[in-house]
mmCIF file of C-alpha atoms in Angstrom:
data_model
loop_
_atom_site.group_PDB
_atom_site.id
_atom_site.type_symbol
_atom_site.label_atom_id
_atom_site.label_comp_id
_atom_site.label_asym_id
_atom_site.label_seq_id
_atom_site.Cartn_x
_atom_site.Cartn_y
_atom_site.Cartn_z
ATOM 1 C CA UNK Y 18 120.221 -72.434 -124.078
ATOM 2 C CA UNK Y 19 122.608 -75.385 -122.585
ATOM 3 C CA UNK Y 20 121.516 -78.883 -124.026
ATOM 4 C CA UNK Y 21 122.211 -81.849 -122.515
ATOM 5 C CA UNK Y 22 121.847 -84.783 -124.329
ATOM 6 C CA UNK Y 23 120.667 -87.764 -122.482
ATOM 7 C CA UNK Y 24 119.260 -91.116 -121.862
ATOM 8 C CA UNK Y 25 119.072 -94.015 -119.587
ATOM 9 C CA UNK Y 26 122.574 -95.044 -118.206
ATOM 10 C CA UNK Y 27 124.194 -94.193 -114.839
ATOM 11 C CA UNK Y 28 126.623 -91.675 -116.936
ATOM 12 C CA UNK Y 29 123.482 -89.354 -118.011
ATOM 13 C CA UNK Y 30 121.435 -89.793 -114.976
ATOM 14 C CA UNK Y 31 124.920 -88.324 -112.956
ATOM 15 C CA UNK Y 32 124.779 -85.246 -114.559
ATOM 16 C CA UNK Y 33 121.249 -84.803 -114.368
ATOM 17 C CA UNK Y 34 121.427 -85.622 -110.905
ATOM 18 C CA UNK Y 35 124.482 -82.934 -110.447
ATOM 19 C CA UNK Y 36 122.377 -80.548 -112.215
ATOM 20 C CA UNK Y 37 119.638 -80.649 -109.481
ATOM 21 C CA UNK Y 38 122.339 -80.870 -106.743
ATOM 22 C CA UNK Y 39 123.252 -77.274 -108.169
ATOM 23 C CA UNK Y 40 120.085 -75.574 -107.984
ATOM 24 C CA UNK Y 41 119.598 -75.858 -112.348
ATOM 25 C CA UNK Y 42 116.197 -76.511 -113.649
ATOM 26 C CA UNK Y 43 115.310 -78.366 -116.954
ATOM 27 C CA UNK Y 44 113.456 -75.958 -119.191
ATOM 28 C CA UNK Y 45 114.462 -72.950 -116.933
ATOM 29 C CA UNK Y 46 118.531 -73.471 -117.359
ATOM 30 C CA UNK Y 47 118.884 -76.198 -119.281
ATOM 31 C CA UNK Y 48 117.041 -78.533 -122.480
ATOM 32 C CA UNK Y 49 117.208 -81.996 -122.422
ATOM 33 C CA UNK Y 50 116.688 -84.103 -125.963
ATOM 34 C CA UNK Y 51 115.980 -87.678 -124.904
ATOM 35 C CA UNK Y 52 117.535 -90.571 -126.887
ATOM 36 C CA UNK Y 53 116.491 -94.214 -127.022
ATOM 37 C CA UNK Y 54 119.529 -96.337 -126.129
ATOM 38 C CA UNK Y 55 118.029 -99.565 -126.453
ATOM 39 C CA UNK Y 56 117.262 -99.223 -130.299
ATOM 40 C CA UNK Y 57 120.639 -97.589 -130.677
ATOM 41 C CA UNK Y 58 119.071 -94.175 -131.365
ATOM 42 C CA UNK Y 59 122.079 -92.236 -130.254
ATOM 43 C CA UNK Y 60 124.225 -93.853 -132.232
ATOM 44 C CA UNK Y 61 121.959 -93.848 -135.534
ATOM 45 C CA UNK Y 62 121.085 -90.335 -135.521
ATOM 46 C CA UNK Y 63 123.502 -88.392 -137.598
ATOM 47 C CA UNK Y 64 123.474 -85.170 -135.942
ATOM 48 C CA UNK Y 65 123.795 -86.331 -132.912
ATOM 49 C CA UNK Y 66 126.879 -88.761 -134.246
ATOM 50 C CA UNK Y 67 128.140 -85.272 -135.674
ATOM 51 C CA UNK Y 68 128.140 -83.711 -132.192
ATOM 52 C CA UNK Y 69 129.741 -86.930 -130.424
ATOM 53 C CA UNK Y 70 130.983 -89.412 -132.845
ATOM 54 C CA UNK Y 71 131.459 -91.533 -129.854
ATOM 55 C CA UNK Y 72 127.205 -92.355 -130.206
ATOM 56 C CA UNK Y 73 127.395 -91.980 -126.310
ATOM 57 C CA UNK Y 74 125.451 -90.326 -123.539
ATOM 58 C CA UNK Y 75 125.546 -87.602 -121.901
ATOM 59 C CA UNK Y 76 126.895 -84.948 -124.118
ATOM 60 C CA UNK Y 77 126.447 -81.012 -122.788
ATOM 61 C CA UNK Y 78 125.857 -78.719 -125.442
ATOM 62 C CA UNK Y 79 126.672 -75.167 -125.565
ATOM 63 C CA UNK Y 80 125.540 -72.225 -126.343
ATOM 64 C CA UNK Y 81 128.398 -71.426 -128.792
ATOM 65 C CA UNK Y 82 127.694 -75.074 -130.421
ATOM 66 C CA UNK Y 83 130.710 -76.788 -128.315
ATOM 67 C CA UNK Y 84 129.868 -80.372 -127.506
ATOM 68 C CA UNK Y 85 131.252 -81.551 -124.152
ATOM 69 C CA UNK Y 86 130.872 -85.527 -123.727
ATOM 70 C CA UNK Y 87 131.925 -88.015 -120.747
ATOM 71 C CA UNK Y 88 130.284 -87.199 -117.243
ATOM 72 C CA UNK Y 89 132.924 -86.197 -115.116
ATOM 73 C CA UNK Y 90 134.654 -83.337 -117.241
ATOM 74 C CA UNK Y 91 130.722 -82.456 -117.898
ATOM 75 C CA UNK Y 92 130.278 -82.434 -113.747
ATOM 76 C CA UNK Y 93 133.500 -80.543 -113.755
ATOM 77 C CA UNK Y 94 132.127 -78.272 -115.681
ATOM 78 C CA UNK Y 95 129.319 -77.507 -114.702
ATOM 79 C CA UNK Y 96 131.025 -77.132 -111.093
ATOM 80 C CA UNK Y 97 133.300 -74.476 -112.608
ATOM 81 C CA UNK Y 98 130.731 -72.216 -114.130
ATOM 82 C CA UNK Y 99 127.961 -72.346 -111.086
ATOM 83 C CA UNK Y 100 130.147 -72.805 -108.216
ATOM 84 C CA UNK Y 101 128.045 -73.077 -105.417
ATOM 85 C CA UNK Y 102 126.945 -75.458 -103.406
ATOM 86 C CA UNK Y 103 130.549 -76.604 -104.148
ATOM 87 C CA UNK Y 104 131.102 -80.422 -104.916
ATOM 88 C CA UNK Y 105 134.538 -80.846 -105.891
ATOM 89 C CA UNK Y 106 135.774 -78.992 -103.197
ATOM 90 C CA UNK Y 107 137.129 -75.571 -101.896
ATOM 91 C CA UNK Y 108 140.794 -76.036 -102.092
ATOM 92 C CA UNK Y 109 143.842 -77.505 -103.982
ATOM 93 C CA UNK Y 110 143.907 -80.263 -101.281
ATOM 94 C CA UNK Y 111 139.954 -80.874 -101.324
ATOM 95 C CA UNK Y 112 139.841 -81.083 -105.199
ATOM 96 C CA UNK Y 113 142.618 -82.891 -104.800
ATOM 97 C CA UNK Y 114 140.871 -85.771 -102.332
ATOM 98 C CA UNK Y 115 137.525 -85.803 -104.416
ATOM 99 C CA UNK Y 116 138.909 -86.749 -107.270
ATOM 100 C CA UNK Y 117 141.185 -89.616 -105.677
ATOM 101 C CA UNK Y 118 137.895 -90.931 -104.057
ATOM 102 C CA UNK Y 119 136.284 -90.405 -107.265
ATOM 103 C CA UNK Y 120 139.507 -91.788 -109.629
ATOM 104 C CA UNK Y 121 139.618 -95.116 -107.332
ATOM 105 C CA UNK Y 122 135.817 -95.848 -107.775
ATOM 106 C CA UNK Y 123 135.981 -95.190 -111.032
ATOM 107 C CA UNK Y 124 138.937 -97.718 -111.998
ATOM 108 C CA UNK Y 125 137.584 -100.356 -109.188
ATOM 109 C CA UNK Y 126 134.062 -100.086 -109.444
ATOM 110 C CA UNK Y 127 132.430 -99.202 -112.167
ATOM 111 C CA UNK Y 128 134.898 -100.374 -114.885
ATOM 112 C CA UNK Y 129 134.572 -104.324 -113.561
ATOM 113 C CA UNK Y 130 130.502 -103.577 -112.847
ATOM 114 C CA UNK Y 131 129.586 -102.075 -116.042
ATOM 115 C CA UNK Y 132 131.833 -104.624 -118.632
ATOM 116 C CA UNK Y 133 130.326 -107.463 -116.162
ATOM 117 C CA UNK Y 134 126.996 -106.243 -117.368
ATOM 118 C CA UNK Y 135 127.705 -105.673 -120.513
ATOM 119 C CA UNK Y 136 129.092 -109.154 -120.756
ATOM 120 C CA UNK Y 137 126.366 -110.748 -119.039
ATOM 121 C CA UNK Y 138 122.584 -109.529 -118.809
ATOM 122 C CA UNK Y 139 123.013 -106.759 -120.690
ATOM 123 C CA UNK Y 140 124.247 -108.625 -123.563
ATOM 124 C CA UNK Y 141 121.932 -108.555 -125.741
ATOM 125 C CA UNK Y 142 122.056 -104.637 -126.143
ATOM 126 C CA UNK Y 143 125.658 -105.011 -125.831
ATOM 127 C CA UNK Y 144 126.791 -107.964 -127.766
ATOM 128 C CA UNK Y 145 128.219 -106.018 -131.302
ATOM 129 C CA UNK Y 146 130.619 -103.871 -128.683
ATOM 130 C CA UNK Y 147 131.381 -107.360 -126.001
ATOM 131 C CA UNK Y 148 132.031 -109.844 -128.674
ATOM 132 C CA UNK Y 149 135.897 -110.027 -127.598
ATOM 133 C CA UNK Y 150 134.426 -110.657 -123.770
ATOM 134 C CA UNK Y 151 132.836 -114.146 -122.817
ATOM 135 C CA UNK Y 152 129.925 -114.567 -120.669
ATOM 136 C CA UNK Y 153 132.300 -116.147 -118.122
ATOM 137 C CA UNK Y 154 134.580 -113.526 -117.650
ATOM 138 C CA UNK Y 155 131.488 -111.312 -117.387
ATOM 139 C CA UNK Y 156 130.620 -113.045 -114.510
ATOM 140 C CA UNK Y 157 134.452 -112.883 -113.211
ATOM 141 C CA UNK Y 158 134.012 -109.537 -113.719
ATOM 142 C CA UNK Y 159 130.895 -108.482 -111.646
ATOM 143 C CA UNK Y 160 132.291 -111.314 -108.776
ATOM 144 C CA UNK Y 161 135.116 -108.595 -109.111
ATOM 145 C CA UNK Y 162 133.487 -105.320 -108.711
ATOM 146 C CA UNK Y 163 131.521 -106.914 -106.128
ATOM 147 C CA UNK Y 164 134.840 -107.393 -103.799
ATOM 148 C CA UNK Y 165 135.395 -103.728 -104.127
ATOM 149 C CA UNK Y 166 132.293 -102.543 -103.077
ATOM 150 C CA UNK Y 167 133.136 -104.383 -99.918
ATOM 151 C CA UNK Y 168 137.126 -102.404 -100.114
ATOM 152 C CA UNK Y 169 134.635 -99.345 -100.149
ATOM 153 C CA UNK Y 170 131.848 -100.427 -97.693
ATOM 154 C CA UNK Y 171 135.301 -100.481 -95.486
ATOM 155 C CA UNK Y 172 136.418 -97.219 -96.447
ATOM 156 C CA UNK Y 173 132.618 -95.449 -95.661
ATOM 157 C CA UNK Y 174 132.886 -96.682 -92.304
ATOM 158 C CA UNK Y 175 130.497 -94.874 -90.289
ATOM 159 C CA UNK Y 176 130.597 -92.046 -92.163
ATOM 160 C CA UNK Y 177 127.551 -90.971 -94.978
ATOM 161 C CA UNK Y 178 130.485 -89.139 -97.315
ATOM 162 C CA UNK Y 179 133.307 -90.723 -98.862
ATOM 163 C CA UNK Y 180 135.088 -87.069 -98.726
ATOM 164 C CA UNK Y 181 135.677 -83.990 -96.746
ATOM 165 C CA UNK Y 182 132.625 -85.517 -94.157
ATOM 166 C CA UNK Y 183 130.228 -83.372 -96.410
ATOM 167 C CA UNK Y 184 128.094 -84.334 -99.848
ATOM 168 C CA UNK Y 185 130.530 -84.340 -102.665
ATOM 169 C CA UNK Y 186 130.792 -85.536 -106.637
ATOM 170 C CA UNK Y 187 132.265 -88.222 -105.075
ATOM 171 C CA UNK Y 188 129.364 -89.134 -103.301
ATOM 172 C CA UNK Y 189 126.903 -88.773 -105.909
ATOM 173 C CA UNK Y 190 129.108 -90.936 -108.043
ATOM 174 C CA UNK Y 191 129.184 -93.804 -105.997
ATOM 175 C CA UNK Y 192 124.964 -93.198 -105.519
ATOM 176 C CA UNK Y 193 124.430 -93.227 -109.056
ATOM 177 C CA UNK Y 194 125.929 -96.479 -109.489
ATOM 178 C CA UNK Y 195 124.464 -98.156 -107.091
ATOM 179 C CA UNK Y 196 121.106 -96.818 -108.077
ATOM 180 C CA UNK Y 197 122.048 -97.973 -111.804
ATOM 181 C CA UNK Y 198 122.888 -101.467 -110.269
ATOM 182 C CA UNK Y 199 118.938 -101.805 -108.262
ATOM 183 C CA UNK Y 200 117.921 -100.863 -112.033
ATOM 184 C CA UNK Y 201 119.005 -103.958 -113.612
ATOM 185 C CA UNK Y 202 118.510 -106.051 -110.708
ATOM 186 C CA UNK Y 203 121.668 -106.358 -108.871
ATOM 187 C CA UNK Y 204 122.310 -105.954 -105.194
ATOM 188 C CA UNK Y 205 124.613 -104.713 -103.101
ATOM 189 C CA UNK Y 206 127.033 -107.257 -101.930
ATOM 190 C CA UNK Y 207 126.891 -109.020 -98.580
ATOM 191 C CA UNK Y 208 128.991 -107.321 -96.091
ATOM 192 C CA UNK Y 209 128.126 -103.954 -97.141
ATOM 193 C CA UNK Y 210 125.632 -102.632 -94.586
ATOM 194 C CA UNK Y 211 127.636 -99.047 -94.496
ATOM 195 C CA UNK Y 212 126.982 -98.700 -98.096
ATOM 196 C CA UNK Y 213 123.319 -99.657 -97.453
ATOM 197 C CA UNK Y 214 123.230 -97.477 -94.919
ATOM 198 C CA UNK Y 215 124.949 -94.573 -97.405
ATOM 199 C CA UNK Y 216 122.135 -95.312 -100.111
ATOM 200 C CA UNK Y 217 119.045 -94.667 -97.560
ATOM 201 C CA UNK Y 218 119.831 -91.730 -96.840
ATOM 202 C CA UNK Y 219 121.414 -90.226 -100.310
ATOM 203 C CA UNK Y 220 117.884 -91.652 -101.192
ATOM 204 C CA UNK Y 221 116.451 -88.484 -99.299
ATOM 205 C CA UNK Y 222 117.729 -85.857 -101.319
ATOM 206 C CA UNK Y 223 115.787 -84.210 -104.258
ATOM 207 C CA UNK Y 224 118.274 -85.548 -107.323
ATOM 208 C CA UNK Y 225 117.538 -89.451 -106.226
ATOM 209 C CA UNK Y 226 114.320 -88.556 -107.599
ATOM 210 C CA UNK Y 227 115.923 -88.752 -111.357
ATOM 211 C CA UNK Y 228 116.188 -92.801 -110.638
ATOM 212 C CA UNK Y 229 111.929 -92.874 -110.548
ATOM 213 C CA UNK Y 230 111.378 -90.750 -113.026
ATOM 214 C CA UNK Y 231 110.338 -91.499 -116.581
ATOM 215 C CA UNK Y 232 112.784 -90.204 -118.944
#
């Protein structure tokens, strides 16, 4: 059977969260081995290390013993092999638009949010990997990702879906990071009632639970 190995983070709780999104079921289509991240457990454990030398979460493994890691090729997929209720789209041109929406967040989102974290109150779990990054650029960092949630508070508009007017990765992307932010006690930004707005009501569907849960 499919294991995916997991563990706090926004990165694992996305592909658990696409799992549920597609119908799959831990312990009826999937395992899941849990692994400590704030002792460093993935990154200690040797046979994990020998699946992803990287020490990072998620990885998918398969059947055949391949180890997939990073979320979005896992997403991908996972999309590929069960391909309904489609969330990277239908066509060339739909792919094409989720994974712009996806790419931009990506680059203007969560790469300022998570080093800001990592550089300030997460840096104590942090500090051996954000030695090279001072607390103040940290904060210059987060004051950064911060902007662009406005740039895409402006780009939801009125709408609940970032892409194709209908619930895709995208979507669930820009959900889990915002969930991961509440986590750790941020907020979303002044300004940014759309995305508040966007959050309620993501927070109705059945893979939000994952963000209550205890791992």
């Amino acid at each position: 059977m499919t294991t995916l190995h997991s563990s706090l983070g926004p990165n694992p709780r996305l592909v658990r969260m696409f799992l549920i999104e597609k119908g799959l079921e831990e312990g009826r289509d999937f395992t899941r081995v849990h692994y400590d991240i704030i002792t460093g457990e993935n990154r200690q454990d040797a046979g994990y290390v020998a699946k992803n030398p990287m020490g990072t979460t998620p990885t998918l493994e398969l059947d055949d013993g391949t180890c997939l890691t990073e979320s979005w090729p896992i997403c991908e997929f996972i999309e590929e092999m069960h391909p309904e209720p489609n969330l990277f789209g239908e066509t060339p041109v739909e792919r094409a638009t989720v994974r712009k929406w996806a790419r931009l967040f990506d680059q203007e989102v969560v790469v300022p949010m998570t080093m800001g974290f990592r550089a300030g109150a997460g840096r104590p779990m942090f500090a051996p990997r954000m030695s090279v990054v001072s607390p103040e650029a940290g904060a210059e960092l987060s004051a950064m990702a911060d902007e662009k949630w406005r740039m895409f508070d402006g780009f939801l508009g009125g709408s609940n879906h970032i892409a194709l007017g209908r619930f895709t990765f995208a979507d669930l992307l820009i959900f889990a990071f915002a969930n991961f932010g509440f986590t750790v006690g941020w907020k979303l930004p002044e300004g940014t009632d759309n995305l508040a707005r966007f959050v309620d009501t993501h927070n109705q569907r059945a893979c939000a639970g994952v963000w209550q849960q205890a791992e």
